[in-house]
JSON list of C-alpha atoms in Angstrom, two decimals:
[
{"chain": "S", "resi": 1, "resn": "MET", "atom": "CA", "xyz": [0.00, 0.00, 0.00]},
{"chain": "S", "resi": 2, "resn": "SER", "atom": "CA", "xyz": [1.33, 3.45, -0.87]},
{"chain": "S", "resi": 3, "resn": "ASP", "atom": "CA", "xyz": [2.00, 6.17, 1.67]},
{"chain": "S", "resi": 4, "resn": "PRO", "atom": "CA", "xyz": [-0.56, 9.02, 1.34]},
{"chain": "S", "resi": 5, "resn": "GLU", "atom": "CA", "xyz": [2.17, 11.59, 1.94]},
{"chain": "S", "resi": 6, "resn": "ASP", "atom": "CA", "xyz": [4.21, 10.17, -0.96]},
{"chain": "S", "resi": 7, "resn": "THR", "atom": "CA", "xyz": [1.13, 10.24, -3.18]},
{"chain": "S", "resi": 8, "resn": "LEU", "atom": "CA", "xyz": [0.45, 13.86, -2.24]},
{"chain": "S", "resi": 9, "resn": "THR", "atom": "CA", "xyz": [4.07, 14.82, -2.90]},
{"chain": "S", "resi": 10, "resn": "GLU", "atom": "CA", "xyz": [4.00, 13.13, -6.32]},
{"chain": "S", "resi": 11, "resn": "TRP", "atom": "CA", "xyz": [0.74, 14.88, -7.19]},
{"chain": "S", "resi": 12, "resn": "LYS", "atom": "CA", "xyz": [2.15, 18.29, -6.15]},
{"chain": "S", "resi": 13, "resn": "GLU", "atom": "CA", "xyz": [5.29, 17.71, -8.22]},
{"chain": "S", "resi": 14, "resn": "GLN", "atom": "CA", "xyz": [3.22, 16.69, -11.24]},
{"chain": "S", "resi": 15, "resn": "MET", "atom": "CA", "xyz": [0.95, 19.73, -10.91]},
{"chain": "S", "resi": 16, "resn": "GLN", "atom": "CA", "xyz": [3.97, 22.04, -10.56]},
{"chain": "S", "resi": 17, "resn": "ALA", "atom": "CA", "xyz": [5.56, 20.52, -13.68]},
{"chain": "S", "resi": 18, "resn": "GLU", "atom": "CA", "xyz": [2.32, 21.00, -15.64]},
{"chain": "S", "resi": 19, "resn": "HIS", "atom": "CA", "xyz": [2.07, 24.59, -14.39]},
{"chain": "S", "resi": 20, "resn": "GLU", "atom": "CA", "xyz": [5.65, 25.37, -15.41]},
{"chain": "S", "resi": 21, "resn": "ASP", "atom": "CA", "xyz": [5.07, 23.80, -18.85]},
{"chain": "S", "resi": 22, "resn": "ALA", "atom": "CA", "xyz": [1.89, 25.85, -19.38]},
{"chain": "S", "resi": 23, "resn": "ILE", "atom": "CA", "xyz": [3.80, 29.02, -18.51]},
{"chain": "S", "resi": 24, "resn": "ALA", "atom": "CA", "xyz": [6.77, 28.27, -20.78]},
{"chain": "S", "resi": 25, "resn": "ASN", "atom": "CA", "xyz": [4.79, 26.81, -23.69]},
{"chain": "S", "resi": 26, "resn": "PRO", "atom": "CA", "xyz": [1.63, 28.86, -24.22]},
{"chain": "S", "resi": 27, "resn": "ASP", "atom": "CA", "xyz": [-0.96, 27.55, -26.65]},
{"chain": "S", "resi": 28, "resn": "PRO", "atom": "CA", "xyz": [-0.43, 29.47, -29.91]},
{"chain": "S", "resi": 29, "resn": "ASP", "atom": "CA", "xyz": [-4.13, 29.22, -30.78]},
{"chain": "S", "resi": 30, "resn": "GLU", "atom": "CA", "xyz": [-5.25, 31.03, -27.60]},
{"chain": "S", "resi": 31, "resn": "ASP", "atom": "CA", "xyz": [-5.49, 34.71, -26.81]},
{"chain": "S", "resi": 32, "resn": "HIS", "atom": "CA", "xyz": [-3.05, 35.70, -24.07]},
{"chain": "S", "resi": 33, "resn": "ARG", "atom": "CA", "xyz": [-3.98, 38.63, -21.82]},
{"chain": "S", "resi": 34, "resn": "ILE", "atom": "CA", "xyz": [-2.62, 38.83, -18.30]},
{"chain": "S", "resi": 35, "resn": "GLU", "atom": "CA", "xyz": [-5.10, 39.79, -15.63]},
{"chain": "S", "resi": 36, "resn": "GLY", "atom": "CA", "xyz": [-5.38, 39.89, -11.88]},
{"chain": "S", "resi": 37, "resn": "VAL", "atom": "CA", "xyz": [-7.98, 40.57, -9.25]},
{"chain": "S", "resi": 38, "resn": "VAL", "atom": "CA", "xyz": [-7.47, 43.05, -6.44]},
{"chain": "S", "resi": 39, "resn": "GLN", "atom": "CA", "xyz": [-9.68, 44.36, -3.72]},
{"chain": "S", "resi": 40, "resn": "VAL", "atom": "CA", "xyz": [-9.79, 47.89, -2.42]},
{"chain": "S", "resi": 41, "resn": "ASN", "atom": "CA", "xyz": [-11.41, 47.99, 1.00]},
{"chain": "S", "resi": 42, "resn": "TYR", "atom": "CA", "xyz": [-13.75, 50.65, 2.30]},
{"chain": "S", "resi": 43, "resn": "ARG", "atom": "CA", "xyz": [-15.02, 51.26, 5.79]},
{"chain": "S", "resi": 44, "resn": "VAL", "atom": "CA", "xyz": [-18.73, 52.05, 5.55]},
{"chain": "S", "resi": 45, "resn": "TYR", "atom": "CA", "xyz": [-20.59, 54.10, 8.18]},
{"chain": "S", "resi": 46, "resn": "TYR", "atom": "CA", "xyz": [-24.33, 53.94, 8.86]},
{"chain": "S", "resi": 47, "resn": "ASP", "atom": "CA", "xyz": [-26.87, 55.96, 10.79]},
{"chain": "S", "resi": 48, "resn": "TYR", "atom": "CA", "xyz": [-29.96, 54.40, 12.20]},
{"chain": "S", "resi": 49, "resn": "ASP", "atom": "CA", "xyz": [-33.25, 55.86, 10.98]},
{"chain": "S", "resi": 50, "resn": "ALA", "atom": "CA", "xyz": [-35.68, 55.09, 13.82]},
{"chain": "S", "resi": 51, "resn": "ASP", "atom": "CA", "xyz": [-38.74, 56.26, 11.87]},
{"chain": "S", "resi": 52, "resn": "ARG", "atom": "CA", "xyz": [-38.10, 53.69, 9.13]},
{"chain": "S", "resi": 53, "resn": "ASP", "atom": "CA", "xyz": [-36.23, 51.20, 11.35]},
{"chain": "S", "resi": 54, "resn": "GLN", "atom": "CA", "xyz": [-33.39, 51.04, 8.81]},
{"chain": "S", "resi": 55, "resn": "LEU", "atom": "CA", "xyz": [-29.68, 51.60, 8.61]},
{"chain": "S", "resi": 56, "resn": "GLU", "atom": "CA", "xyz": [-28.70, 54.17, 6.02]},
{"chain": "S", "resi": 57, "resn": "ARG", "atom": "CA", "xyz": [-25.23, 54.57, 4.63]},
{"chain": "S", "resi": 58, "resn": "VAL", "atom": "CA", "xyz": [-23.93, 58.03, 5.40]},
{"chain": "S", "resi": 59, "resn": "ARG", "atom": "CA", "xyz": [-20.33, 57.82, 4.23]},
{"chain": "S", "resi": 60, "resn": "GLU", "atom": "CA", "xyz": [-17.49, 55.55, 3.26]},
{"chain": "S", "resi": 61, "resn": "GLU", "atom": "CA", "xyz": [-13.77, 55.81, 3.76]},
{"chain": "S", "resi": 62, "resn": "LYS", "atom": "CA", "xyz": [-11.19, 54.13, 1.58]},
{"chain": "S", "resi": 63, "resn": "VAL", "atom": "CA", "xyz": [-9.01, 51.95, 3.80]},
{"chain": "S", "resi": 64, "resn": "ASN", "atom": "CA", "xyz": [-6.26, 50.98, 1.35]},
{"chain": "S", "resi": 65, "resn": "ASP", "atom": "CA", "xyz": [-5.07, 51.87, -2.15]},
{"chain": "S", "resi": 66, "resn": "LEU", "atom": "CA", "xyz": [-5.19, 49.83, -5.31]},
{"chain": "S", "resi": 67, "resn": "THR", "atom": "CA", "xyz": [-2.14, 47.56, -5.54]},
{"chain": "S", "resi": 68, "resn": "ASP", "atom": "CA", "xyz": [-0.96, 44.96, -8.03]},
{"chain": "S", "resi": 69, "resn": "PRO", "atom": "CA", "xyz": [-2.10, 41.42, -7.25]},
{"chain": "S", "resi": 70, "resn": "GLU", "atom": "CA", "xyz": [0.45, 38.88, -6.05]},
{"chain": "S", "resi": 71, "resn": "LEU", "atom": "CA", "xyz": [-0.80, 36.25, -8.50]},
{"chain": "S", "resi": 72, "resn": "ARG", "atom": "CA", "xyz": [-1.81, 36.73, -12.13]},
{"chain": "S", "resi": 73, "resn": "SER", "atom": "CA", "xyz": [-3.83, 34.74, -14.61]},
{"chain": "S", "resi": 74, "resn": "CYS", "atom": "CA", "xyz": [-3.94, 34.55, -18.37]},
{"chain": "S", "resi": 75, "resn": "SER", "atom": "CA", "xyz": [-7.08, 34.62, -20.47]},
{"chain": "S", "resi": 76, "resn": "CYS", "atom": "CA", "xyz": [-5.94, 31.27, -21.94]},
{"chain": "S", "resi": 77, "resn": "GLY", "atom": "CA", "xyz": [-6.62, 29.58, -18.59]},
{"chain": "S", "resi": 78, "resn": "VAL", "atom": "CA", "xyz": [-3.22, 29.49, -16.89]},
{"chain": "S", "resi": 79, "resn": "ARG", "atom": "CA", "xyz": [-3.80, 30.63, -13.32]},
{"chain": "S", "resi": 80, "resn": "GLY", "atom": "CA", "xyz": [-1.77, 31.38, -10.22]},
{"chain": "S", "resi": 81, "resn": "MET", "atom": "CA", "xyz": [1.32, 32.90, -11.85]},
{"chain": "S", "resi": 82, "resn": "THR", "atom": "CA", "xyz": [3.72, 35.19, -10.06]},
{"chain": "S", "resi": 83, "resn": "PRO", "atom": "CA", "xyz": [4.37, 38.50, -11.86]},
{"chain": "S", "resi": 84, "resn": "GLU", "atom": "CA", "xyz": [7.61, 37.04, -13.25]},
{"chain": "S", "resi": 85, "resn": "GLU", "atom": "CA", "xyz": [5.87, 33.86, -14.45]},
{"chain": "S", "resi": 86, "resn": "ALA", "atom": "CA", "xyz": [3.15, 35.96, -16.09]},
{"chain": "S", "resi": 87, "resn": "ARG", "atom": "CA", "xyz": [5.79, 38.05, -17.88]},
{"chain": "S", "resi": 88, "resn": "GLU", "atom": "CA", "xyz": [7.55, 34.85, -19.02]},
{"chain": "S", "resi": 89, "resn": "HIS", "atom": "CA", "xyz": [4.26, 33.37, -20.24]},
{"chain": "S", "resi": 90, "resn": "VAL", "atom": "CA", "xyz": [3.14, 36.36, -22.28]},
{"chain": "S", "resi": 91, "resn": "ALA", "atom": "CA", "xyz": [6.68, 36.88, -23.67]},
{"chain": "S", "resi": 92, "resn": "ALA", "atom": "CA", "xyz": [6.74, 33.25, -24.81]},
{"chain": "S", "resi": 93, "resn": "ALA", "atom": "CA", "xyz": [3.34, 33.74, -26.46]},
{"chain": "S", "resi": 94, "resn": "HIS", "atom": "CA", "xyz": [4.67, 36.77, -28.35]},
{"chain": "S", "resi": 95, "resn": "ASP", "atom": "CA", "xyz": [7.74, 34.82, -29.51]},
{"chain": "S", "resi": 96, "resn": "GLN", "atom": "CA", "xyz": [5.62, 32.15, -31.22]}
]
């Protein structure tokens, strides 16, 4: 019987190899646009309107600024790339 830890390690190594291959060898038939998702947080303040028994938003305050995401994706389906991997991927797509 195989050790579950060994199986997990093998699976992780295989997935990492597939990820690296997808980055280095982009599909020439796909469109390649790098994208990322970021979140800008706001603190929202409410007042209570007793006549209507409702909370009403009175103001919001931006808590942080827009930053670049740590991980990027490509429109071709490759996900979870570092900025350097994303640059490598799109550069390889342009070289084809």
